[in-house]
């Protein structure tokens, strides 16, 4: 079945860049997402990328996709204490009725910010 | 915009009782809603996909008679956990997606504890 893998923890110094990596197995994945979950809060969509793209940038966030290796990464530039959270990688296929299907999530990466 | 609410946020019930969880899209119409389950320190697992006015589609291994899903309007879906048992204790999260969108908007989740 489909599988999404992420490392469980990443520790970075405040001001450095954070790079969170994700691998997936479903070659038919159409959409790839990054979500952020803060304690006690719901999932917040950070960004997503179509499988026919290899990069997407949005302010401090850069997503890189290597479709051949089924590898997705999220780079957060100038990491701040407010970036401390769990980051989930997710993938989905195209829904038959249009739009994206239900998501398959990784286990999440805890981003820890050191002062 | 794109706010999804869930009610209740927490529920504790006795074994054998049924519990209903509501998921509402507050400022948009959601033709499709998804229900996920998250165990402690685990990823979110898709349980079912529900389209307004039609029967829900359940993922493999999810008992449809145990987890009743109703999506009677474009802004409301309900999940009823019937004859709940302690192993049903979990964090249940819904998401809602406007027609043909690639993004899903997540509710804050409902913590179910079955004694």
PDB file of C-alpha atoms in Angstrom:
ATOM      1  CA  UNK A   1       0.000   0.000   0.000  1.00  0.00           C
ATOM      2  CA  UNK A   2       0.912   3.642   0.019  1.00  0.00           C
ATOM      3  CA  UNK A   3       3.532   4.773   2.491  1.00  0.00           C
ATOM      4  CA  UNK A   4       4.970   8.118   3.496  1.00  0.00           C
ATOM      5  CA  UNK A   5       8.124   8.256   5.614  1.00  0.00           C
ATOM      6  CA  UNK A   6       9.652  11.096   7.590  1.00  0.00           C
ATOM      7  CA  UNK A   7      12.278  11.334  10.298  1.00  0.00           C
ATOM      8  CA  UNK A   8      10.676  11.943  13.686  1.00  0.00           C
ATOM      9  CA  UNK A   9      12.836  14.783  15.003  1.00  0.00           C
ATOM     10  CA  UNK A  10      14.880  17.683  13.674  1.00  0.00           C
ATOM     11  CA  UNK A  11      16.764  20.132  15.872  1.00  0.00           C
ATOM     12  CA  UNK A  12      18.065  23.431  14.470  1.00  0.00           C
ATOM     13  CA  UNK A  13      19.415  26.678  15.846  1.00  0.00           C
ATOM     14  CA  UNK A  14      17.278  29.781  15.656  1.00  0.00           C
ATOM     15  CA  UNK A  15      18.153  31.719  12.517  1.00  0.00           C
ATOM     16  CA  UNK A  16      19.436  28.668  10.627  1.00  0.00           C
ATOM     17  CA  UNK A  17      17.566  26.924   7.826  1.00  0.00           C
ATOM     18  CA  UNK A  18      15.532  23.804   8.574  1.00  0.00           C
ATOM     19  CA  UNK A  19      15.210  21.069   5.995  1.00  0.00           C
ATOM     20  CA  UNK A  20      12.567  18.428   6.608  1.00  0.00           C
ATOM     21  CA  UNK A  21      12.654  15.415   4.332  1.00  0.00           C
ATOM     22  CA  UNK A  22       9.966  12.986   3.230  1.00  0.00           C
ATOM     23  CA  UNK A  23       9.834   9.953   0.963  1.00  0.00           C
ATOM     24  CA  UNK A  24       6.765   8.333  -0.506  1.00  0.00           C
ATOM     25  CA  UNK A  25       6.072   5.146  -2.399  1.00  0.00           C
ATOM     26  CA  UNK A  26       2.977   5.822  -4.496  1.00  0.00           C
ATOM     27  CA  UNK A  27       4.189   6.658  -7.980  1.00  0.00           C
ATOM     28  CA  UNK A  28       0.715   7.875  -8.953  1.00  0.00           C
ATOM     29  CA  UNK A  29       0.697  10.619  -6.308  1.00  0.00           C
ATOM     30  CA  UNK A  30      -0.604  13.786  -7.893  1.00  0.00           C
ATOM     31  CA  UNK A  31      -0.390  16.266  -5.025  1.00  0.00           C
ATOM     32  CA  UNK A  32       2.162  16.505  -2.230  1.00  0.00           C
ATOM     33  CA  UNK A  33       1.533  18.594   0.861  1.00  0.00           C
ATOM     34  CA  UNK A  34       3.200  19.998   3.930  1.00  0.00           C
ATOM     35  CA  UNK A  35       1.063  20.593   7.003  1.00  0.00           C
ATOM     36  CA  UNK A  36       2.005  22.167  10.340  1.00  0.00           C
ATOM     37  CA  UNK A  37       0.485  21.114  13.644  1.00  0.00           C
ATOM     38  CA  UNK A  38       1.079  23.164  16.765  1.00  0.00           C
ATOM     39  CA  UNK A  39       0.167  21.836  20.226  1.00  0.00           C
ATOM     40  CA  UNK A  40      -3.584  21.943  20.762  1.00  0.00           C
ATOM     41  CA  UNK A  41      -4.228  23.294  17.281  1.00  0.00           C
ATOM     42  CA  UNK A  42      -5.550  21.787  14.072  1.00  0.00           C
ATOM     43  CA  UNK A  43      -3.558  21.021  10.976  1.00  0.00           C
ATOM     44  CA  UNK A  44      -2.522  24.081   9.019  1.00  0.00           C
ATOM     45  CA  UNK A  45      -1.729  23.723   5.331  1.00  0.00           C
ATOM     46  CA  UNK A  46       1.640  25.329   4.615  1.00  0.00           C
ATOM     47  CA  UNK A  47       1.984  24.580   0.950  1.00  0.00           C
ATOM     48  CA  UNK A  48       1.459  21.920  -1.668  1.00  0.00           C
ATOM     49  CA  UNK A  49       3.029  21.012  -4.968  1.00  0.00           C
ATOM     50  CA  UNK A  50       1.819  19.216  -8.041  1.00  0.00           C
ATOM     51  CA  UNK A  51       3.767  16.149  -9.030  1.00  0.00           C
ATOM     52  CA  UNK A  52       4.680  17.728 -12.363  1.00  0.00           C
ATOM     53  CA  UNK A  53       6.604  20.510 -10.586  1.00  0.00           C
ATOM     54  CA  UNK A  54      10.046  20.257  -9.039  1.00  0.00           C
ATOM     55  CA  UNK A  55      10.109  23.361  -6.896  1.00  0.00           C
ATOM     56  CA  UNK A  56       7.783  25.814  -5.241  1.00  0.00           C
ATOM     57  CA  UNK A  57       8.747  28.831  -3.158  1.00  0.00           C
ATOM     58  CA  UNK A  58       6.541  30.828  -0.846  1.00  0.00           C
ATOM     59  CA  UNK A  59       8.262  33.443   1.320  1.00  0.00           C
ATOM     60  CA  UNK A  60      10.465  31.506   3.791  1.00  0.00           C
ATOM     61  CA  UNK A  61       9.281  28.130   2.539  1.00  0.00           C
ATOM     62  CA  UNK A  62      10.826  26.202  -0.333  1.00  0.00           C
ATOM     63  CA  UNK A  63       9.506  22.815  -1.439  1.00  0.00           C
ATOM     64  CA  UNK A  64      11.677  20.577  -3.590  1.00  0.00           C
ATOM     65  CA  UNK A  65      10.334  17.486  -5.313  1.00  0.00           C
ATOM     66  CA  UNK A  66      12.448  14.739  -6.850  1.00  0.00           C
ATOM     67  CA  UNK A  67       9.821  12.633  -8.540  1.00  0.00           C
ATOM     68  CA  UNK A  68      12.288  10.042  -9.761  1.00  0.00           C
ATOM     69  CA  UNK A  69      13.449   9.299  -6.206  1.00  0.00           C
ATOM     70  CA  UNK A  70       9.979  10.043  -4.697  1.00  0.00           C
ATOM     71  CA  UNK A  71      11.607  12.511  -2.331  1.00  0.00           C
ATOM     72  CA  UNK A  72      10.026  15.710  -1.037  1.00  0.00           C
ATOM     73  CA  UNK A  73      11.654  18.317   1.171  1.00  0.00           C
ATOM     74  CA  UNK A  74      10.552  21.451   2.972  1.00  0.00           C
ATOM     75  CA  UNK A  75      13.117  24.139   3.666  1.00  0.00           C
ATOM     76  CA  UNK A  76      12.302  26.842   6.190  1.00  0.00           C
ATOM     77  CA  UNK A  77      14.691  29.777   5.938  1.00  0.00           C
ATOM     78  CA  UNK A  78      15.670  31.818   9.021  1.00  0.00           C
ATOM     79  CA  UNK A  79      13.944  29.430  11.433  1.00  0.00           C
ATOM     80  CA  UNK A  80      12.180  31.164  14.309  1.00  0.00           C
ATOM     81  CA  UNK A  81      10.852  29.912  17.651  1.00  0.00           C
ATOM     82  CA  UNK A  82       7.335  30.179  16.240  1.00  0.00           C
ATOM     83  CA  UNK A  83       8.244  27.508  13.708  1.00  0.00           C
ATOM     84  CA  UNK A  84       8.427  24.928  16.488  1.00  0.00           C
ATOM     85  CA  UNK A  85       5.747  22.356  15.631  1.00  0.00           C
ATOM     86  CA  UNK A  86       5.141  18.976  14.047  1.00  0.00           C
ATOM     87  CA  UNK A  87       5.397  19.015  10.257  1.00  0.00           C
ATOM     88  CA  UNK A  88       3.468  16.411   8.299  1.00  0.00           C
ATOM     89  CA  UNK A  89       4.195  15.370   4.759  1.00  0.00           C
ATOM     90  CA  UNK A  90       1.163  14.018   2.880  1.00  0.00           C
ATOM     91  CA  UNK A  91       0.258  12.842  -0.580  1.00  0.00           C
ATOM     92  CA  UNK A  92      -2.930  12.250  -2.520  1.00  0.00           C
ATOM     93  CA  UNK A  93      -4.181  11.274  -5.909  1.00  0.00           C
ATOM     94  CA  UNK A  94      -6.670  13.073  -8.073  1.00  0.00           C
ATOM     95  CA  UNK A  95     -10.241  12.386  -7.013  1.00  0.00           C
ATOM     96  CA  UNK A  96     -12.526  11.002  -9.695  1.00  0.00           C
ATOM     97  CA  UNK A  97     -15.019  13.787  -9.095  1.00  0.00           C
ATOM     98  CA  UNK A  98     -12.357  16.500  -9.360  1.00  0.00           C
ATOM     99  CA  UNK A  99      -9.902  17.929  -6.847  1.00  0.00           C
ATOM    100  CA  UNK A 100      -7.717  15.956  -4.502  1.00  0.00           C
ATOM    101  CA  UNK A 101      -8.496  12.632  -2.854  1.00  0.00           C
ATOM    102  CA  UNK A 102      -8.051  11.721   0.824  1.00  0.00           C
ATOM    103  CA  UNK A 103      -4.536  12.174   2.154  1.00  0.00           C
ATOM    104  CA  UNK A 104      -1.897   9.656   3.189  1.00  0.00           C
ATOM    105  CA  UNK A 105       0.232  11.195   5.918  1.00  0.00           C
ATOM    106  CA  UNK A 106       3.701  10.582   7.240  1.00  0.00           C
ATOM    107  CA  UNK A 107       4.160  10.307  11.009  1.00  0.00           C
ATOM    108  CA  UNK A 108       5.319  13.886  11.316  1.00  0.00           C
ATOM    109  CA  UNK A 109       8.654  15.528  12.095  1.00  0.00           C
ATOM    110  CA  UNK A 110       9.024  17.391  15.382  1.00  0.00           C
ATOM    111  CA  UNK A 111      10.990  20.566  14.644  1.00  0.00           C
ATOM    112  CA  UNK A 112      12.877  21.695  17.746  1.00  0.00           C
ATOM    113  CA  UNK A 113      14.386  25.166  17.789  1.00  0.00           C
ATOM    114  CA  UNK A 114      17.481  25.802  19.871  1.00  0.00           C
ATOM    115  CA  UNK A 115      18.164  29.378  21.019  1.00  0.00           C
TER     116      UNK A 115
ATOM    117  CA  UNK B   1     -11.841  32.066   5.402  1.00  0.00           C
ATOM    118  CA  UNK B   2     -11.979  28.251   5.074  1.00  0.00           C
ATOM    119  CA  UNK B   3     -12.769  27.479   8.689  1.00  0.00           C
ATOM    120  CA  UNK B   4     -13.835  24.010   9.781  1.00  0.00           C
ATOM    121  CA  UNK B   5     -15.236  23.344  13.230  1.00  0.00           C
ATOM    122  CA  UNK B   6     -15.755  20.132  15.145  1.00  0.00           C
ATOM    123  CA  UNK B   7     -18.029  19.449  18.066  1.00  0.00           C
ATOM    124  CA  UNK B   8     -17.443  18.309  20.695  1.00  0.00           C
ATOM    125  CA  UNK B   9     -13.744  18.922  21.182  1.00  0.00           C
ATOM    126  CA  UNK B  10     -13.576  16.293  23.905  1.00  0.00           C
ATOM    127  CA  UNK B  11     -15.923  13.508  24.889  1.00  0.00           C
ATOM    128  CA  UNK B  12     -15.709  10.799  27.513  1.00  0.00           C
ATOM    129  CA  UNK B  13     -18.219   7.979  27.370  1.00  0.00           C
ATOM    130  CA  UNK B  14     -18.880   4.573  28.821  1.00  0.00           C
ATOM    131  CA  UNK B  15     -18.194   1.411  26.886  1.00  0.00           C
ATOM    132  CA  UNK B  16     -21.183   0.358  24.813  1.00  0.00           C
ATOM    133  CA  UNK B  17     -22.598   3.823  24.205  1.00  0.00           C
ATOM    134  CA  UNK B  18     -22.672   5.681  20.888  1.00  0.00           C
ATOM    135  CA  UNK B  19     -21.012   9.024  20.297  1.00  0.00           C
ATOM    136  CA  UNK B  20     -21.727  11.520  17.518  1.00  0.00           C
ATOM    137  CA  UNK B  21     -19.101  13.971  16.290  1.00  0.00           C
ATOM    138  CA  UNK B  22     -20.048  16.902  14.058  1.00  0.00           C
ATOM    139  CA  UNK B  23     -17.873  18.524  11.421  1.00  0.00           C
ATOM    140  CA  UNK B  24     -18.963  21.853   9.929  1.00  0.00           C
ATOM    141  CA  UNK B  25     -17.526  24.054   7.221  1.00  0.00           C
ATOM    142  CA  UNK B  26     -18.345  27.542   8.455  1.00  0.00           C
ATOM    143  CA  UNK B  27     -17.701  29.778   5.465  1.00  0.00           C
ATOM    144  CA  UNK B  28     -17.693  27.546   2.411  1.00  0.00           C
ATOM    145  CA  UNK B  29     -19.595  24.647   0.918  1.00  0.00           C
ATOM    146  CA  UNK B  30     -17.837  21.323   1.206  1.00  0.00           C
ATOM    147  CA  UNK B  31     -18.889  18.809  -1.413  1.00  0.00           C
ATOM    148  CA  UNK B  32     -16.453  16.337   0.090  1.00  0.00           C
ATOM    149  CA  UNK B  33     -15.492  15.726   3.700  1.00  0.00           C
ATOM    150  CA  UNK B  34     -12.916  13.319   5.031  1.00  0.00           C
ATOM    151  CA  UNK B  35     -12.628  11.635   8.412  1.00  0.00           C
ATOM    152  CA  UNK B  36      -9.246  10.748   9.884  1.00  0.00           C
ATOM    153  CA  UNK B  37      -8.103   9.059  13.057  1.00  0.00           C
ATOM    154  CA  UNK B  38      -4.859   9.812  14.877  1.00  0.00           C
ATOM    155  CA  UNK B  39      -3.394   7.604  17.590  1.00  0.00           C
ATOM    156  CA  UNK B  40      -0.864   9.071  20.043  1.00  0.00           C
ATOM    157  CA  UNK B  41       2.473   9.762  18.358  1.00  0.00           C
ATOM    158  CA  UNK B  42       1.129   8.272  15.144  1.00  0.00           C
ATOM    159  CA  UNK B  43       0.144   9.691  11.829  1.00  0.00           C
ATOM    160  CA  UNK B  44      -3.368  10.537  10.693  1.00  0.00           C
ATOM    161  CA  UNK B  45      -5.086   7.616   9.017  1.00  0.00           C
ATOM    162  CA  UNK B  46      -7.865   8.212   6.517  1.00  0.00           C
ATOM    163  CA  UNK B  47     -11.031   6.423   7.622  1.00  0.00           C
ATOM    164  CA  UNK B  48     -13.582   7.451   5.035  1.00  0.00           C
ATOM    165  CA  UNK B  49     -14.528   9.915   2.334  1.00  0.00           C
ATOM    166  CA  UNK B  50     -18.008  11.346   2.328  1.00  0.00           C
ATOM    167  CA  UNK B  51     -19.731  13.233  -0.476  1.00  0.00           C
ATOM    168  CA  UNK B  52     -22.816  15.287   0.149  1.00  0.00           C
ATOM    169  CA  UNK B  53     -25.946  13.302  -0.554  1.00  0.00           C
ATOM    170  CA  UNK B  54     -24.287   9.942  -1.130  1.00  0.00           C
ATOM    171  CA  UNK B  55     -22.919   7.044   0.896  1.00  0.00           C
ATOM    172  CA  UNK B  56     -19.472   7.329   2.402  1.00  0.00           C
ATOM    173  CA  UNK B  57     -16.542   5.380   0.988  1.00  0.00           C
ATOM    174  CA  UNK B  58     -14.606   3.595   3.714  1.00  0.00           C
ATOM    175  CA  UNK B  59     -10.930   2.705   3.686  1.00  0.00           C
ATOM    176  CA  UNK B  60      -9.900  -0.905   3.953  1.00  0.00           C
ATOM    177  CA  UNK B  61     -10.125  -2.158   7.519  1.00  0.00           C
ATOM    178  CA  UNK B  62     -12.603   0.469   8.697  1.00  0.00           C
ATOM    179  CA  UNK B  63     -15.948  -1.001   9.768  1.00  0.00           C
ATOM    180  CA  UNK B  64     -18.775   0.966   8.187  1.00  0.00           C
ATOM    181  CA  UNK B  65     -21.315  -0.355  10.703  1.00  0.00           C
ATOM    182  CA  UNK B  66     -19.082   0.789  13.539  1.00  0.00           C
ATOM    183  CA  UNK B  67     -18.341   4.252  12.179  1.00  0.00           C
ATOM    184  CA  UNK B  68     -21.511   5.696  10.684  1.00  0.00           C
ATOM    185  CA  UNK B  69     -20.986   8.732   8.487  1.00  0.00           C
ATOM    186  CA  UNK B  70     -23.693  11.088   7.333  1.00  0.00           C
ATOM    187  CA  UNK B  71     -23.105  14.038   4.993  1.00  0.00           C
ATOM    188  CA  UNK B  72     -26.609  15.428   4.686  1.00  0.00           C
ATOM    189  CA  UNK B  73     -25.722  18.992   3.720  1.00  0.00           C
ATOM    190  CA  UNK B  74     -22.901  20.909   2.064  1.00  0.00           C
ATOM    191  CA  UNK B  75     -21.722  22.223   5.429  1.00  0.00           C
ATOM    192  CA  UNK B  76     -22.213  19.334   7.828  1.00  0.00           C
ATOM    193  CA  UNK B  77     -20.918  15.804   8.165  1.00  0.00           C
ATOM    194  CA  UNK B  78     -21.325  13.603  11.232  1.00  0.00           C
ATOM    195  CA  UNK B  79     -19.382  10.590  12.448  1.00  0.00           C
ATOM    196  CA  UNK B  80     -21.142   8.285  14.900  1.00  0.00           C
ATOM    197  CA  UNK B  81     -19.040   5.765  16.765  1.00  0.00           C
ATOM    198  CA  UNK B  82     -21.528   3.032  17.629  1.00  0.00           C
ATOM    199  CA  UNK B  83     -21.188   0.783  20.665  1.00  0.00           C
ATOM    200  CA  UNK B  84     -17.878   2.391  21.536  1.00  0.00           C
ATOM    201  CA  UNK B  85     -15.144   0.373  23.213  1.00  0.00           C
ATOM    202  CA  UNK B  86     -11.866   1.462  24.826  1.00  0.00           C
ATOM    203  CA  UNK B  87      -9.932   0.590  21.660  1.00  0.00           C
ATOM    204  CA  UNK B  88     -11.976   3.265  19.839  1.00  0.00           C
ATOM    205  CA  UNK B  89     -10.389   5.914  22.040  1.00  0.00           C
ATOM    206  CA  UNK B  90      -8.512   8.210  19.683  1.00  0.00           C
ATOM    207  CA  UNK B  91      -8.301  11.660  18.162  1.00  0.00           C
ATOM    208  CA  UNK B  92     -10.795  12.036  15.315  1.00  0.00           C
ATOM    209  CA  UNK B  93     -10.162  14.779  12.776  1.00  0.00           C
ATOM    210  CA  UNK B  94     -12.326  15.849   9.874  1.00  0.00           C
ATOM    211  CA  UNK B  95     -11.413  17.863   6.831  1.00  0.00           C
ATOM    212  CA  UNK B  96     -13.559  19.572   4.235  1.00  0.00           C
ATOM    213  CA  UNK B  97     -12.857  20.283   0.610  1.00  0.00           C
ATOM    214  CA  UNK B  98     -14.722  22.586  -1.756  1.00  0.00           C
ATOM    215  CA  UNK B  99     -15.597  21.113  -5.123  1.00  0.00           C
ATOM    216  CA  UNK B 100     -12.538  20.481  -7.356  1.00  0.00           C
ATOM    217  CA  UNK B 101     -10.162  22.068  -4.842  1.00  0.00           C
ATOM    218  CA  UNK B 102      -6.780  20.488  -4.206  1.00  0.00           C
ATOM    219  CA  UNK B 103      -6.695  21.695  -0.613  1.00  0.00           C
ATOM    220  CA  UNK B 104      -8.451  20.228   2.391  1.00  0.00           C
ATOM    221  CA  UNK B 105      -9.201  22.353   5.412  1.00  0.00           C
ATOM    222  CA  UNK B 106      -8.951  20.581   8.740  1.00  0.00           C
ATOM    223  CA  UNK B 107     -11.032  20.818  11.863  1.00  0.00           C
ATOM    224  CA  UNK B 108      -9.369  21.030  15.282  1.00  0.00           C
ATOM    225  CA  UNK B 109     -10.189  17.413  16.130  1.00  0.00           C
ATOM    226  CA  UNK B 110     -12.240  15.567  18.748  1.00  0.00           C
ATOM    227  CA  UNK B 111     -10.605  13.606  21.548  1.00  0.00           C
ATOM    228  CA  UNK B 112     -12.709  10.515  22.316  1.00  0.00           C
ATOM    229  CA  UNK B 113     -12.057   8.560  25.496  1.00  0.00           C
ATOM    230  CA  UNK B 114     -14.054   5.397  26.082  1.00  0.00           C
ATOM    231  CA  UNK B 115     -14.003   4.081  29.637  1.00  0.00           C
TER     232      UNK B 115
END
